[in-house]
Coordinates of C-alpha atoms in Angstrom, one line a residue:
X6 CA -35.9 -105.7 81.3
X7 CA -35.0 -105.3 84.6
X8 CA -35.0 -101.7 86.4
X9 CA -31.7 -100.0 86.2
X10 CA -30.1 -102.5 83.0
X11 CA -28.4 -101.1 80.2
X12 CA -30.9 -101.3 77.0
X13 CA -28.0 -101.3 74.5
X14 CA -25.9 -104.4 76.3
X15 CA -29.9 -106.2 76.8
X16 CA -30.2 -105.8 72.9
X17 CA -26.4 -107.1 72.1
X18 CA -27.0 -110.4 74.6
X19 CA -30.5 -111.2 72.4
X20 CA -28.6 -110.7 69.2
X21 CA -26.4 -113.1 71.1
X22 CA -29.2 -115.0 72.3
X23 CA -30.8 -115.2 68.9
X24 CA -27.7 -116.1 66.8
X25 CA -27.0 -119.1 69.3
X26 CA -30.6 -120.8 68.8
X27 CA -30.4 -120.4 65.7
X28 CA -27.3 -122.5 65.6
X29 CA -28.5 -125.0 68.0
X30 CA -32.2 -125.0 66.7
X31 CA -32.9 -126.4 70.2
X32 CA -34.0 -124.4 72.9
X33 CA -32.5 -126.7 75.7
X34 CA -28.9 -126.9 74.3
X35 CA -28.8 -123.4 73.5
X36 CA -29.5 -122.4 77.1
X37 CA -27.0 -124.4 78.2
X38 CA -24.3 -122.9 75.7
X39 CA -25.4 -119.2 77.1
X40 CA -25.8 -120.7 80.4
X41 CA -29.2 -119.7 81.2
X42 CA -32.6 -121.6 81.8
X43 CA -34.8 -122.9 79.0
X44 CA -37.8 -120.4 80.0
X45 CA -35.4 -117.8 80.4
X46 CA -34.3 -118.2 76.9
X47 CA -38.0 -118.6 75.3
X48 CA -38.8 -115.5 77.3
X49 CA -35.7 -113.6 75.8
X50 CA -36.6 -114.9 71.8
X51 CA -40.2 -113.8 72.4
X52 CA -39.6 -110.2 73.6
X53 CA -37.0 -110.0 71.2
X54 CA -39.5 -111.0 68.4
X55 CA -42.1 -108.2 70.2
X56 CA -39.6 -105.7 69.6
X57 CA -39.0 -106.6 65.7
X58 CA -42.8 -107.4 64.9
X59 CA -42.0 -110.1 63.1
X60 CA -41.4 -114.0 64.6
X61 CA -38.0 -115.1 64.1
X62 CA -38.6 -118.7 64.5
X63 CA -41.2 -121.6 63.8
X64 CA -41.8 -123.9 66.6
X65 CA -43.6 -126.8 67.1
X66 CA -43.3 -129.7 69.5
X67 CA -40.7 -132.0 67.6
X68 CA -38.5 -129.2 66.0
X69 CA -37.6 -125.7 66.0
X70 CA -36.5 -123.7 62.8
X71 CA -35.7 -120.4 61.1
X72 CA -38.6 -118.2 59.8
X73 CA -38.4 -116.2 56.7
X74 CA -37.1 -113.2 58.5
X75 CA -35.0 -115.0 60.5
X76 CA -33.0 -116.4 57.9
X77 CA -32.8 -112.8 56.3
X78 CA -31.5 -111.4 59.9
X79 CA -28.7 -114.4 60.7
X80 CA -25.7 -113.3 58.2
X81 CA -26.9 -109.8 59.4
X82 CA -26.4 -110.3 63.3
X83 CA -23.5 -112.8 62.9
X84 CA -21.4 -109.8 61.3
X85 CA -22.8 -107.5 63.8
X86 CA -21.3 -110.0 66.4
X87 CA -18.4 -110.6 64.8
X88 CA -17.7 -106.9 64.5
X89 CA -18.2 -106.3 68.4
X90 CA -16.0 -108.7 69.1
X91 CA -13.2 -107.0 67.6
X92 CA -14.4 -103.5 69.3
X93 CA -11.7 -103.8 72.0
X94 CA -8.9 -105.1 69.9
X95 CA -9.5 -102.3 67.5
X96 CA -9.5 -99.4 70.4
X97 CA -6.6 -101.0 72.1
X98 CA -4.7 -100.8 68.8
X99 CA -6.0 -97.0 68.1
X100 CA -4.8 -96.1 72.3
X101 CA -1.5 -97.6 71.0
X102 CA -1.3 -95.6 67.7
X103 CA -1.4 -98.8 65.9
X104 CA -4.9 -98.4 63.6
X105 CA -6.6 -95.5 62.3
X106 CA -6.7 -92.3 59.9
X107 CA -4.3 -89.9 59.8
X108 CA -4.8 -86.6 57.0
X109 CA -1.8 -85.3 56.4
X110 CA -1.2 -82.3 53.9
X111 CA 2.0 -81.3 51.9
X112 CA 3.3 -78.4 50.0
X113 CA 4.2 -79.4 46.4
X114 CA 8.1 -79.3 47.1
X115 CA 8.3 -82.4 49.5
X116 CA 6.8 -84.3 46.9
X117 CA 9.9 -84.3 45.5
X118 CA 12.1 -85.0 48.3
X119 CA 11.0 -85.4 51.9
X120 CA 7.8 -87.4 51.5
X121 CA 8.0 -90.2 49.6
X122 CA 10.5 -92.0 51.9
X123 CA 8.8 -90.7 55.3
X124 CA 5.5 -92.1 53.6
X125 CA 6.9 -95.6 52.9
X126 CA 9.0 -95.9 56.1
X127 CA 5.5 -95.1 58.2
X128 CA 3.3 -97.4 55.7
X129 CA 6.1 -100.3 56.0
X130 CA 6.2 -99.8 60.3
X131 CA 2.4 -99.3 60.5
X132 CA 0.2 -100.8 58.1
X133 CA -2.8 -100.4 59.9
X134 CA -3.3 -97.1 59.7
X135 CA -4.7 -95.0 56.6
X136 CA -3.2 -92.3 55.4
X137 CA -4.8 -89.6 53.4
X138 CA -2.5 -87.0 51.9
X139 CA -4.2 -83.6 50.8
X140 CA -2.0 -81.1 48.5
X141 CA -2.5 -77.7 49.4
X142 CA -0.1 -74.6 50.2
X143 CA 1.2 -73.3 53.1
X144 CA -1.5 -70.7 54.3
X145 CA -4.0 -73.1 53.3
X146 CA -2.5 -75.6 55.2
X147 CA -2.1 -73.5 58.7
X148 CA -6.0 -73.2 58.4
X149 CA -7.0 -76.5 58.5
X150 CA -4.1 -77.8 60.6
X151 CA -5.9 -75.0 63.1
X152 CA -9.4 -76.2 62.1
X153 CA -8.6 -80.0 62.7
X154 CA -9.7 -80.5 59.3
X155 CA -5.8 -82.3 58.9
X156 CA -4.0 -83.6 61.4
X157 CA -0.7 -82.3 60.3
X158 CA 1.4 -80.7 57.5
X159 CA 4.5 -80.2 55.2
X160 CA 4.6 -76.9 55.3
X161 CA 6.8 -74.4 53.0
X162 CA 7.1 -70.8 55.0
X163 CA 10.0 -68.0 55.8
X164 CA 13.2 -69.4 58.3
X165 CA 11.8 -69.2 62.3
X166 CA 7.8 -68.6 61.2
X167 CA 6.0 -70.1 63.6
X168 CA 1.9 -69.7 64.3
X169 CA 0.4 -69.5 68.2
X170 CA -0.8 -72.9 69.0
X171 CA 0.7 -74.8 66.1
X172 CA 3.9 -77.3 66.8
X173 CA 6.6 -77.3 64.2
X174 CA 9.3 -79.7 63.7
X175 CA 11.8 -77.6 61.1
X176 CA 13.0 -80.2 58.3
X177 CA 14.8 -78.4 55.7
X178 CA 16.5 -74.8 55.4
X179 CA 17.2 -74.3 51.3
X180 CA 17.8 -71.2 49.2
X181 CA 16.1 -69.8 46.3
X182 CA 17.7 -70.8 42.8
X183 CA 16.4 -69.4 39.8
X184 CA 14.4 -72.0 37.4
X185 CA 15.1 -70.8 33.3
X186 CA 14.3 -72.0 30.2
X187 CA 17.2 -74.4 28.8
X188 CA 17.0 -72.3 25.6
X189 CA 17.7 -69.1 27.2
X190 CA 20.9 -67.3 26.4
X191 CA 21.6 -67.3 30.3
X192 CA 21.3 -71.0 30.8
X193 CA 24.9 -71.6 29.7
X194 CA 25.9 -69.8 32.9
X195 CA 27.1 -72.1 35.7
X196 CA 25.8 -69.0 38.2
X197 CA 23.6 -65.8 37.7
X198 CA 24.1 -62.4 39.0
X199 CA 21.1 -60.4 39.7
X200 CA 21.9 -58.1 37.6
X201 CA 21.6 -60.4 34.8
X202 CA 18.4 -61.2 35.5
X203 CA 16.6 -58.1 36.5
X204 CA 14.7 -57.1 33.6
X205 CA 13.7 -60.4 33.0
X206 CA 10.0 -61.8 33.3
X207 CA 9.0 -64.1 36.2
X208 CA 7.0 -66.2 37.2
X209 CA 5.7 -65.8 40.6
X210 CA 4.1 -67.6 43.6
X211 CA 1.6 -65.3 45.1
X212 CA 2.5 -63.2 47.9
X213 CA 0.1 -65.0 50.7
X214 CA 2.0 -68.4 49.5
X215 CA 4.8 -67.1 51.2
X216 CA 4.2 -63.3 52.4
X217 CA 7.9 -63.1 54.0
X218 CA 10.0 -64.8 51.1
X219 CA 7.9 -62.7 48.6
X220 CA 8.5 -59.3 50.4
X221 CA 12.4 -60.5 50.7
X222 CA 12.4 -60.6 47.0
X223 CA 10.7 -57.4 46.4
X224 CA 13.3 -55.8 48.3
X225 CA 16.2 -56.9 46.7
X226 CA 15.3 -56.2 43.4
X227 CA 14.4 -52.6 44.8
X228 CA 17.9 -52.3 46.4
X229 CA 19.3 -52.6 43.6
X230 CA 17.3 -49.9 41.6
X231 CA 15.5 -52.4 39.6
X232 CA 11.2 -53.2 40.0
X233 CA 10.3 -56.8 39.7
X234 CA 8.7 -57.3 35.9
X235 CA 6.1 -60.5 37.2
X236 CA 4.5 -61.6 34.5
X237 CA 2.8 -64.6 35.6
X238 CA 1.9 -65.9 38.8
X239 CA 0.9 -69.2 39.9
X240 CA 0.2 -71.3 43.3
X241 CA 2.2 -74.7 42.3
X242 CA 5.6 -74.9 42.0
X243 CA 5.2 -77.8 39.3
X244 CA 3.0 -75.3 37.7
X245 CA 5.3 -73.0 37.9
X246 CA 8.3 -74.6 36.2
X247 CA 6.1 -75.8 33.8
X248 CA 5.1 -72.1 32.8
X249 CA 9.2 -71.5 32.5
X250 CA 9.6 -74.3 30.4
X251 CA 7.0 -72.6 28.2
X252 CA 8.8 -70.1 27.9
X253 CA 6.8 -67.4 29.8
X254 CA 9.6 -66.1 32.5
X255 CA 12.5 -67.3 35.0
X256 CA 11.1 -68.1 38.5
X257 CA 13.0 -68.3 42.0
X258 CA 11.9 -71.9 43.5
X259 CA 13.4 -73.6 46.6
X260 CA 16.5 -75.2 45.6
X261 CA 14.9 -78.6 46.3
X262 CA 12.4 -78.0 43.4
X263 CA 15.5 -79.0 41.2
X264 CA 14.3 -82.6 41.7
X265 CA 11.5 -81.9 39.3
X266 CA 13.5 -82.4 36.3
X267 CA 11.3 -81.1 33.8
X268 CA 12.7 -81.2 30.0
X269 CA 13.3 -77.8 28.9
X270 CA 14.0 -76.1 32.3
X271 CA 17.5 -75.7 34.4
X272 CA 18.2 -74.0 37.7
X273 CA 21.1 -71.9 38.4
X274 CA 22.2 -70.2 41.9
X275 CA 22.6 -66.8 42.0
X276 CA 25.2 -64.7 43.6
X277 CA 24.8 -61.5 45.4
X278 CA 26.6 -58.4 46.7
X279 CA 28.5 -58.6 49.8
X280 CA 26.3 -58.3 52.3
X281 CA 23.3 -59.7 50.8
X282 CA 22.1 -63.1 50.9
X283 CA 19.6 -65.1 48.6
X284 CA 16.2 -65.5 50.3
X285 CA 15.7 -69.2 51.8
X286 CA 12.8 -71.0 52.8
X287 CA 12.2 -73.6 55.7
X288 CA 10.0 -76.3 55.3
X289 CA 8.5 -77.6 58.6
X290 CA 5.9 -80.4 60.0
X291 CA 3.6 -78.9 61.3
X292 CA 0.7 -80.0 63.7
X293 CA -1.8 -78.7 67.0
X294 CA -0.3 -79.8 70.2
X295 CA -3.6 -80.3 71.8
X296 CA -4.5 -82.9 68.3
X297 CA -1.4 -85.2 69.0
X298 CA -2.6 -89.0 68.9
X299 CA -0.5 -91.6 69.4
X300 CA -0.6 -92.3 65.5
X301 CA 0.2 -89.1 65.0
X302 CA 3.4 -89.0 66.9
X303 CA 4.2 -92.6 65.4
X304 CA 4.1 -90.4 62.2
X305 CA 6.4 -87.9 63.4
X306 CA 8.4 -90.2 64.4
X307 CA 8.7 -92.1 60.9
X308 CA 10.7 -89.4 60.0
X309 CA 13.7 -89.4 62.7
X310 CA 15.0 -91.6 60.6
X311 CA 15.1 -90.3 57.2

């Protein structure tokens, strides 16, 4: 190898080198298809066959042919060639947001609305690149949004929350509607008061799923004299309304949650004093400004249209 010459691009012109005889099986015309000198090429096979340990081909005076091990290594270094070849395609198409991976998380509630069509309109305009979608709640979400560990996110939180160093693209203000059992006595009601439905159990979402909406809640209730009576909390919403189908409580869900039309539960608005308004939740797409590829944006950009 000559002083000063790239040992990687030396080993991919041998591969080269080899895969070429071994077409050919004739020194002479295979240095005149890679443009070199006979001994230049018989010089390049041998040190490459130092390298390996092994000898790669049998020669004799009349013919020239695969050994054991070459045989083994053509398919091998064929691929391997054929895969470099398509190195600058591929990271032209990645530069152009064309090809790649893109992990994008959701909160439970676009599921029903929001992501199915922004999925299929970005699969439909760029089929090259993967897309692996990760459920997980909204302060899980902000972590690994941060942590690069996603590259963006569907993200439930209070109207205006924003996080330092996080983009967000707001999507969708809704309010809270109450989710009930069908059977229960209040279901016939085309609206609720909260004073109706006070005293009764719910079913709550944690407070660190959404700290701001959760306090909002707490303080109506206590305005109007009355403590919340949770009787079962849970992270989902689909788990959620399932556990009010069951019968365990009422729960206060985005309104878009309504598109999980699970048998046995219905959703009702409820009205408030003058002066008071229900709770309402923003969901946003949210990503790092510093992490915005060009698939990414092509991804943000699906959306514009739906």
């Amino acid at each position: 190898m000559n002083k000063g010459q790239n040992p990687q691009r030396s080993e991919w012109r041998q591969w080269r080198q080899f895969a070429v005889l071994a077409e050919e099986l004739h020194f002479g015309r295979a240095a005149a298809r890679l443009h070199l000198t006979q001994p230049a090429l018989t010089q390049a096979i041998a040190s490459l066959e130092a390298a390996l340990g092994v000898r790669l081909f049998e020669r004799s005076r009349r013919q020239v042919a695969l050994s054991a091990a070459g045989e083994a290594l053509l398919p091998e270094v064929r691929e391997l060639l054929r895969r470099a070849q398509a190195l600058p395609a591929l990271a032209r198409s990645a530069a152009q947001g064309e090809s790649g991976r893109l992990r994008i998380a959701f909160v439970s509630t676009v599921g029903f609305s929001l992501l199915p069509p922004w999925v299929r309109a970005f699969r439909e305009r760029w089929p090259g690149v993967a897309l692996e979608l990760i459920e997980a709640t909204g302060d899980v979400q902000r972590d690994l949004i941060a942590s690069g560990d996603v590259d963006a996110g569907f993200v439930l939180h209070a109207p205006g929350d924003s996080a330092p160093g996080l983009q967000h693209r707001a999507l969708v203000t809704e309010p809270l509607v109450l989710a009930l059992p069908e059977a229960h006595p209040l279901a016939a009601r085309t609206r609720l008061s909260l004073a109706a439905v006070a005293d009764e159990p719910l079913v709550m979402f944690p407070r660190r799923i959404l700290p701001e909406v959760f306090d909002e809640l707490m303080r109506l209730y206590r305005t109007a004299g009355r403590e919340p009576n949770v009787a079962q909390e849970a992270i989902q919403m689909q788990t959620i309304v399932n556990l009010v189908s069951a019968g365990l409580g009422l729960a206060w869900v985005p309104q878009s949650v309504r598109q999980f039309q699970r048998p046995g539960v219905v959703y009702r608005p409820v009205g408030l004093p003058r002066g008071q308004a229900v709770p309402q939740c923003e969901t946003s797409l949210v990503w790092r400004d510093a992490a915005l590829s060009p698939a990414l944006q092509r991804f943000i950009d699906a959306g514009r249209s739906q």
